[in-house]
Amino acid sequence: MATLSNFLDLSQQSLQWSALAIAFNPIFWNIVARAEYRGHYLTRIFGGPYYGCYFLAFVIFSLGILRDHVYQLALADQPYYAPIHQPLLGGFLFAVGSVLVLSSMWALGLTGTYLGDYFGILMDSPVTGFPFNVTGSPMYWGSTLNFLGVALYKGKVAGVILTAEVFILYFFALRWEDPFTAEIYAKRERERAKSKGGKSS
Ligand SMILES: *[C@@H]1O[C@H](CO)[C@@H](O)[C@H](O)[C@H]1NC(C)=O
């Protein structure tokens, strides 16, 4: 008879650690980035916006590696469930996700990827080419596909549930981030318009 423990083991601590790591990362970087925008703490500590941003990039990147590692550990502790063991589909989704993540990093550069806007390091113009013509947030949705790909590749229900957590967190993170970064750029446009008007009058 099928019971919950046949496909999901909620008693595993590694599952809780993974859920915690997934929630922690986007909350952490959003709080740090907004504090930086308001107070420029990292800029001051590291002697300039670029060094501050590189430091934050290193921290976020490392937390991401840790989160992915804990996810792998959590899935290893979980029961295998044959119906969702879809290695081909899982591999395909992982490949698509990786293309989205890596190409958006390539298009945005280091400071563009890692919240440079909050340090005052703004891009000259919005990036509109691939992968941004596929989705407005290729980094987030690519990363979500990677989680799902691993879950299906390994046939772990817990992985699908953790992927749902990733999706929900990124969904709300974007609703919080996008208006804020849009306003950072809108502010620059207003200042540009003002200084142009000043010169010509
Ligand atoms: C996005 O841009 C790339 C490269 O410019 C292009 O090959 C691709 O067809 C575009 N995709 C969509 C969905 O417009």
PDB file of C-alpha atoms and ligand atoms in Angstrom:
ATOM      1  CA  MET A   1       0.000   0.000   0.000  1.00  0.00           C
ATOM      2  CA  ALA A   2       1.251   3.480  -0.844  1.00  0.00           C
ATOM      3  CA  THR A   3       1.849   5.657   2.155  1.00  0.00           C
ATOM      4  CA  LEU A   4       3.491   9.026   2.416  1.00  0.00           C
ATOM      5  CA  SER A   5       6.774   7.508   3.583  1.00  0.00           C
ATOM      6  CA  ASN A   6       7.018   5.561   0.314  1.00  0.00           C
ATOM      7  CA  PHE A   7       7.849   8.710  -1.570  1.00  0.00           C
ATOM      8  CA  LEU A   8       8.576  11.427   0.977  1.00  0.00           C
ATOM      9  CA  ASP A   9      10.488  11.266   4.251  1.00  0.00           C
ATOM     10  CA  LEU A  10       9.633  14.361   6.261  1.00  0.00           C
ATOM     11  CA  SER A  11      11.666  13.167   9.243  1.00  0.00           C
ATOM     12  CA  GLN A  12      14.988  13.851   7.477  1.00  0.00           C
ATOM     13  CA  GLN A  13      16.813  16.857   8.900  1.00  0.00           C
ATOM     14  CA  SER A  14      18.580  17.374   5.584  1.00  0.00           C
ATOM     15  CA  LEU A  15      15.182  18.176   4.036  1.00  0.00           C
ATOM     16  CA  GLN A  16      14.638  20.942   6.559  1.00  0.00           C
ATOM     17  CA  TRP A  17      18.149  22.293   6.014  1.00  0.00           C
ATOM     18  CA  SER A  18      17.576  22.378   2.292  1.00  0.00           C
ATOM     19  CA  ALA A  19      14.250  24.174   2.682  1.00  0.00           C
ATOM     20  CA  LEU A  20      15.953  26.665   4.983  1.00  0.00           C
ATOM     21  CA  ALA A  21      18.854  27.308   2.598  1.00  0.00           C
ATOM     22  CA  ILE A  22      16.455  27.837  -0.328  1.00  0.00           C
ATOM     23  CA  ALA A  23      14.470  30.403   1.640  1.00  0.00           C
ATOM     24  CA  PHE A  24      17.489  32.079   3.175  1.00  0.00           C
ATOM     25  CA  ASN A  25      19.401  33.016   0.041  1.00  0.00           C
ATOM     26  CA  PRO A  26      17.007  35.363  -1.792  1.00  0.00           C
ATOM     27  CA  ILE A  27      15.840  36.919   1.475  1.00  0.00           C
ATOM     28  CA  PHE A  28      19.459  37.498   2.499  1.00  0.00           C
ATOM     29  CA  TRP A  29      20.585  39.109  -0.742  1.00  0.00           C
ATOM     30  CA  ASN A  30      17.542  41.335  -0.960  1.00  0.00           C
ATOM     31  CA  ILE A  31      17.984  42.605   2.587  1.00  0.00           C
ATOM     32  CA  VAL A  32      21.724  43.189   2.111  1.00  0.00           C
ATOM     33  CA  ALA A  33      21.165  44.898  -1.259  1.00  0.00           C
ATOM     34  CA  ARG A  34      18.531  47.281   0.091  1.00  0.00           C
ATOM     35  CA  ALA A  35      20.700  48.124   3.087  1.00  0.00           C
ATOM     36  CA  GLU A  36      23.534  48.820   0.653  1.00  0.00           C
ATOM     37  CA  TYR A  37      21.319  51.067  -1.440  1.00  0.00           C
ATOM     38  CA  ARG A  38      20.290  53.093   1.598  1.00  0.00           C
ATOM     39  CA  GLY A  39      23.530  53.197   3.599  1.00  0.00           C
ATOM     40  CA  HIS A  40      26.343  52.088   1.224  1.00  0.00           C
ATOM     41  CA  TYR A  41      27.901  50.003   3.995  1.00  0.00           C
ATOM     42  CA  LEU A  42      29.727  47.587   1.704  1.00  0.00           C
ATOM     43  CA  THR A  43      30.923  50.423  -0.519  1.00  0.00           C
ATOM     44  CA  ARG A  44      32.471  52.080   2.517  1.00  0.00           C
ATOM     45  CA  ILE A  45      33.913  48.908   4.052  1.00  0.00           C
ATOM     46  CA  PHE A  46      35.500  47.765   0.794  1.00  0.00           C
ATOM     47  CA  GLY A  47      36.545  51.177  -0.462  1.00  0.00           C
ATOM     48  CA  GLY A  48      34.318  51.587  -3.517  1.00  0.00           C
ATOM     49  CA  PRO A  49      31.130  50.276  -5.106  1.00  0.00           C
ATOM     50  CA  TYR A  50      32.911  47.781  -7.356  1.00  0.00           C
ATOM     51  CA  TYR A  51      34.822  46.109  -4.531  1.00  0.00           C
ATOM     52  CA  GLY A  52      31.703  46.074  -2.386  1.00  0.00           C
ATOM     53  CA  CYS A  53      29.750  44.457  -5.206  1.00  0.00           C
ATOM     54  CA  TYR A  54      32.507  41.887  -5.865  1.00  0.00           C
ATOM     55  CA  PHE A  55      32.415  40.945  -2.205  1.00  0.00           C
ATOM     56  CA  LEU A  56      28.631  40.531  -2.257  1.00  0.00           C
ATOM     57  CA  ALA A  57      28.913  38.540  -5.505  1.00  0.00           C
ATOM     58  CA  PHE A  58      31.380  36.196  -3.825  1.00  0.00           C
ATOM     59  CA  VAL A  59      29.100  35.739  -0.804  1.00  0.00           C
ATOM     60  CA  ILE A  60      25.966  35.142  -2.907  1.00  0.00           C
ATOM     61  CA  PHE A  61      27.808  32.764  -5.226  1.00  0.00           C
ATOM     62  CA  SER A  62      29.170  30.779  -2.258  1.00  0.00           C
ATOM     63  CA  LEU A  63      25.757  30.619  -0.603  1.00  0.00           C
ATOM     64  CA  GLY A  64      24.367  29.326  -3.902  1.00  0.00           C
ATOM     65  CA  ILE A  65      26.967  26.537  -4.028  1.00  0.00           C
ATOM     66  CA  LEU A  66      26.173  25.640  -0.426  1.00  0.00           C
ATOM     67  CA  ARG A  67      22.423  25.638  -1.119  1.00  0.00           C
ATOM     68  CA  ASP A  68      22.880  23.355  -4.141  1.00  0.00           C
ATOM     69  CA  HIS A  69      25.079  21.023  -2.115  1.00  0.00           C
ATOM     70  CA  VAL A  70      22.549  20.807   0.725  1.00  0.00           C
ATOM     71  CA  TYR A  71      19.836  20.107  -1.873  1.00  0.00           C
ATOM     72  CA  GLN A  72      21.873  17.173  -3.218  1.00  0.00           C
ATOM     73  CA  LEU A  73      22.383  15.856   0.317  1.00  0.00           C
ATOM     74  CA  ALA A  74      18.672  16.209   1.074  1.00  0.00           C
ATOM     75  CA  LEU A  75      17.684  14.283  -2.064  1.00  0.00           C
ATOM     76  CA  ALA A  76      20.166  11.530  -1.222  1.00  0.00           C
ATOM     77  CA  ASP A  77      18.300  10.980   2.074  1.00  0.00           C
ATOM     78  CA  GLN A  78      14.928  10.735   0.344  1.00  0.00           C
ATOM     79  CA  PRO A  79      13.121   7.656  -0.975  1.00  0.00           C
ATOM     80  CA  TYR A  80      13.166   7.010  -4.697  1.00  0.00           C
ATOM     81  CA  TYR A  81       9.779   7.219  -6.397  1.00  0.00           C
ATOM     82  CA  ALA A  82       9.672   5.577  -9.811  1.00  0.00           C
ATOM     83  CA  PRO A  83       6.744   7.499 -11.401  1.00  0.00           C
ATOM     84  CA  ILE A  84       8.630  10.788 -11.316  1.00  0.00           C
ATOM     85  CA  HIS A  85      11.957   9.278 -12.310  1.00  0.00           C
ATOM     86  CA  GLN A  86      12.299  11.009 -15.685  1.00  0.00           C
ATOM     87  CA  PRO A  87      16.012  11.201 -16.401  1.00  0.00           C
ATOM     88  CA  LEU A  88      15.685  12.407 -19.997  1.00  0.00           C
ATOM     89  CA  LEU A  89      13.223  15.159 -19.202  1.00  0.00           C
ATOM     90  CA  GLY A  90      15.213  16.023 -16.074  1.00  0.00           C
ATOM     91  CA  GLY A  91      18.441  16.272 -18.029  1.00  0.00           C
ATOM     92  CA  PHE A  92      16.764  18.390 -20.673  1.00  0.00           C
ATOM     93  CA  LEU A  93      15.293  20.817 -18.117  1.00  0.00           C
ATOM     94  CA  PHE A  94      18.645  21.056 -16.371  1.00  0.00           C
ATOM     95  CA  ALA A  95      20.338  21.879 -19.670  1.00  0.00           C
ATOM     96  CA  VAL A  96      17.742  24.556 -20.530  1.00  0.00           C
ATOM     97  CA  GLY A  97      18.031  26.019 -17.027  1.00  0.00           C
ATOM     98  CA  SER A  98      21.809  26.130 -17.238  1.00  0.00           C
ATOM     99  CA  VAL A  99      21.704  27.880 -20.622  1.00  0.00           C
ATOM    100  CA  LEU A 100      19.348  30.518 -19.178  1.00  0.00           C
ATOM    101  CA  VAL A 101      21.481  31.074 -16.064  1.00  0.00           C
ATOM    102  CA  LEU A 102      24.860  31.142 -17.802  1.00  0.00           C
ATOM    103  CA  SER A 103      23.744  33.251 -20.766  1.00  0.00           C
ATOM    104  CA  SER A 104      22.123  35.819 -18.500  1.00  0.00           C
ATOM    105  CA  MET A 105      25.310  36.036 -16.430  1.00  0.00           C
ATOM    106  CA  TRP A 106      27.222  36.499 -19.671  1.00  0.00           C
ATOM    107  CA  ALA A 107      24.832  39.224 -20.849  1.00  0.00           C
ATOM    108  CA  LEU A 108      24.726  41.099 -17.531  1.00  0.00           C
ATOM    109  CA  GLY A 109      28.340  40.747 -16.443  1.00  0.00           C
ATOM    110  CA  LEU A 110      29.452  40.321 -12.839  1.00  0.00           C
ATOM    111  CA  THR A 111      28.060  43.532 -11.383  1.00  0.00           C
ATOM    112  CA  GLY A 112      24.859  43.296 -13.423  1.00  0.00           C
ATOM    113  CA  THR A 113      24.258  39.755 -12.182  1.00  0.00           C
ATOM    114  CA  TYR A 114      25.051  40.471  -8.563  1.00  0.00           C
ATOM    115  CA  LEU A 115      22.929  43.481  -7.695  1.00  0.00           C
ATOM    116  CA  GLY A 116      25.305  46.186  -8.924  1.00  0.00           C
ATOM    117  CA  ASP A 117      22.279  48.503  -9.364  1.00  0.00           C
ATOM    118  CA  TYR A 118      21.990  48.757  -5.604  1.00  0.00           C
ATOM    119  CA  PHE A 119      25.604  49.952  -5.445  1.00  0.00           C
ATOM    120  CA  GLY A 120      24.908  52.630  -8.018  1.00  0.00           C
ATOM    121  CA  ILE A 121      26.614  50.605 -10.771  1.00  0.00           C
ATOM    122  CA  LEU A 122      23.938  50.982 -13.426  1.00  0.00           C
ATOM    123  CA  MET A 123      23.888  49.483 -16.874  1.00  0.00           C
ATOM    124  CA  ASP A 124      23.843  51.901 -19.809  1.00  0.00           C
ATOM    125  CA  SER A 125      20.682  50.395 -21.233  1.00  0.00           C
ATOM    126  CA  PRO A 126      18.454  47.436 -20.401  1.00  0.00           C
ATOM    127  CA  VAL A 127      19.644  44.101 -21.792  1.00  0.00           C
ATOM    128  CA  THR A 128      17.009  42.945 -24.268  1.00  0.00           C
ATOM    129  CA  GLY A 129      18.772  40.186 -26.254  1.00  0.00           C
ATOM    130  CA  PHE A 130      18.905  36.493 -25.443  1.00  0.00           C
ATOM    131  CA  PRO A 131      18.024  35.189 -22.877  1.00  0.00           C
ATOM    132  CA  PHE A 132      16.024  38.261 -21.868  1.00  0.00           C
ATOM    133  CA  ASN A 133      13.826  37.929 -24.938  1.00  0.00           C
ATOM    134  CA  VAL A 134      12.726  34.503 -23.637  1.00  0.00           C
ATOM    135  CA  THR A 135      11.924  35.532 -20.062  1.00  0.00           C
ATOM    136  CA  GLY A 136      12.391  38.739 -18.102  1.00  0.00           C
ATOM    137  CA  SER A 137      14.131  36.835 -15.279  1.00  0.00           C
ATOM    138  CA  PRO A 138      16.251  34.114 -16.897  1.00  0.00           C
ATOM    139  CA  MET A 139      18.438  33.755 -13.825  1.00  0.00           C
ATOM    140  CA  TYR A 140      15.565  32.914 -11.520  1.00  0.00           C
ATOM    141  CA  TRP A 141      13.585  30.702 -13.866  1.00  0.00           C
ATOM    142  CA  GLY A 142      16.722  29.006 -15.117  1.00  0.00           C
ATOM    143  CA  SER A 143      17.707  28.197 -11.549  1.00  0.00           C
ATOM    144  CA  THR A 144      14.193  26.879 -10.848  1.00  0.00           C
ATOM    145  CA  LEU A 145      14.453  24.579 -13.894  1.00  0.00           C
ATOM    146  CA  ASN A 146      17.777  23.285 -12.590  1.00  0.00           C
ATOM    147  CA  PHE A 147      16.174  22.278  -9.298  1.00  0.00           C
ATOM    148  CA  LEU A 148      13.310  20.557 -11.094  1.00  0.00           C
ATOM    149  CA  GLY A 149      15.699  18.857 -13.504  1.00  0.00           C
ATOM    150  CA  VAL A 150      17.716  17.329 -10.669  1.00  0.00           C
ATOM    151  CA  ALA A 151      14.533  16.163  -8.888  1.00  0.00           C
ATOM    152  CA  LEU A 152      13.209  14.378 -11.992  1.00  0.00           C
ATOM    153  CA  TYR A 153      16.625  13.022 -12.912  1.00  0.00           C
ATOM    154  CA  LYS A 154      16.868  11.368  -9.514  1.00  0.00           C
ATOM    155  CA  GLY A 155      13.177  10.509  -9.091  1.00  0.00           C
ATOM    156  CA  LYS A 156      12.716  12.311  -5.777  1.00  0.00           C
ATOM    157  CA  VAL A 157       9.356  13.768  -4.760  1.00  0.00           C
ATOM    158  CA  ALA A 158      11.069  15.918  -2.148  1.00  0.00           C
ATOM    159  CA  GLY A 159      12.982  17.580  -4.977  1.00  0.00           C
ATOM    160  CA  VAL A 160       9.765  18.566  -6.721  1.00  0.00           C
ATOM    161  CA  ILE A 161       8.430  20.022  -3.470  1.00  0.00           C
ATOM    162  CA  LEU A 162      11.659  21.949  -2.859  1.00  0.00           C
ATOM    163  CA  THR A 163      11.460  23.203  -6.451  1.00  0.00           C
ATOM    164  CA  ALA A 164       7.984  24.527  -5.690  1.00  0.00           C
ATOM    165  CA  GLU A 165       9.509  26.388  -2.746  1.00  0.00           C
ATOM    166  CA  VAL A 166      12.178  27.869  -5.035  1.00  0.00           C
ATOM    167  CA  PHE A 167       9.475  28.951  -7.477  1.00  0.00           C
ATOM    168  CA  ILE A 168       7.325  30.620  -4.796  1.00  0.00           C
ATOM    169  CA  LEU A 169      10.315  32.449  -3.278  1.00  0.00           C
ATOM    170  CA  TYR A 170      11.540  33.713  -6.636  1.00  0.00           C
ATOM    171  CA  PHE A 171       8.019  34.707  -7.632  1.00  0.00           C
ATOM    172  CA  PHE A 172       7.676  36.926  -4.562  1.00  0.00           C
ATOM    173  CA  ALA A 173      11.311  38.086  -4.717  1.00  0.00           C
ATOM    174  CA  LEU A 174      10.682  39.399  -8.233  1.00  0.00           C
ATOM    175  CA  ARG A 175       7.552  41.206  -7.201  1.00  0.00           C
ATOM    176  CA  TRP A 176       9.617  42.925  -4.544  1.00  0.00           C
ATOM    177  CA  GLU A 177      12.781  43.522  -6.598  1.00  0.00           C
ATOM    178  CA  ASP A 178      11.516  44.507 -10.019  1.00  0.00           C
ATOM    179  CA  PRO A 179       9.655  47.703  -9.016  1.00  0.00           C
ATOM    180  CA  PHE A 180      12.615  48.716  -6.866  1.00  0.00           C
ATOM    181  CA  THR A 181      15.256  48.321  -9.571  1.00  0.00           C
ATOM    182  CA  ALA A 182      12.893  49.910 -12.099  1.00  0.00           C
ATOM    183  CA  GLU A 183      12.724  52.924  -9.803  1.00  0.00           C
ATOM    184  CA  ILE A 184      16.545  53.067  -9.544  1.00  0.00           C
ATOM    185  CA  TYR A 185      16.718  53.350 -13.339  1.00  0.00           C
ATOM    186  CA  ALA A 186      13.768  55.726 -13.551  1.00  0.00           C
ATOM    187  CA  LYS A 187      15.539  57.985 -11.076  1.00  0.00           C
ATOM    188  CA  ARG A 188      18.625  58.051 -13.283  1.00  0.00           C
ATOM    189  CA  GLU A 189      16.494  58.939 -16.310  1.00  0.00           C
ATOM    190  CA  ARG A 190      14.914  61.819 -14.381  1.00  0.00           C
ATOM    191  CA  GLU A 191      18.349  63.078 -13.345  1.00  0.00           C
ATOM    192  CA  ARG A 192      19.650  62.775 -16.906  1.00  0.00           C
ATOM    193  CA  ALA A 193      16.642  64.696 -18.226  1.00  0.00           C
ATOM    194  CA  LYS A 194      17.143  67.348 -15.582  1.00  0.00           C
ATOM    195  CA  SER A 195      20.861  67.857 -16.317  1.00  0.00           C
ATOM    196  CA  LYS A 196      20.166  68.004 -20.063  1.00  0.00           C
ATOM    197  CA  GLY A 197      17.446  70.576 -19.513  1.00  0.00           C
ATOM    198  CA  GLY A 198      19.834  72.562 -17.318  1.00  0.00           C
ATOM    199  CA  LYS A 199      22.512  72.671 -19.993  1.00  0.00           C
ATOM    200  CA  SER A 200      20.274  73.729 -22.830  1.00  0.00           C
ATOM    201  CA  SER A 201      18.519  76.526 -20.942  1.00  0.00           C
TER     202      SER A 201
HETATM  203  C1  LIG B   1      16.017  35.802 -28.836  1.00  0.00           C
HETATM  204  O1  LIG B   1      17.194  36.315 -29.407  1.00  0.00           O
HETATM  205  C2  LIG B   1      18.000  35.345 -30.029  1.00  0.00           C
HETATM  206  C3  LIG B   1      19.318  35.978 -30.442  1.00  0.00           C
HETATM  207  O2  LIG B   1      19.181  37.305 -30.811  1.00  0.00           O
HETATM  208  C4  LIG B   1      17.233  34.748 -31.205  1.00  0.00           C
HETATM  209  O3  LIG B   1      18.019  33.785 -31.882  1.00  0.00           O
HETATM  210  C5  LIG B   1      15.968  34.103 -30.675  1.00  0.00           C
HETATM  211  O4  LIG B   1      15.174  33.602 -31.742  1.00  0.00           O
HETATM  212  C6  LIG B   1      15.146  35.085 -29.856  1.00  0.00           C
HETATM  213  N1  LIG B   1      14.065  34.364 -29.206  1.00  0.00           N
HETATM  214  C7  LIG B   1      12.825  34.819 -29.124  1.00  0.00           C
HETATM  215  C8  LIG B   1      11.852  33.979 -28.397  1.00  0.00           C
HETATM  216  O5  LIG B   1      12.498  35.891 -29.623  1.00  0.00           O
END
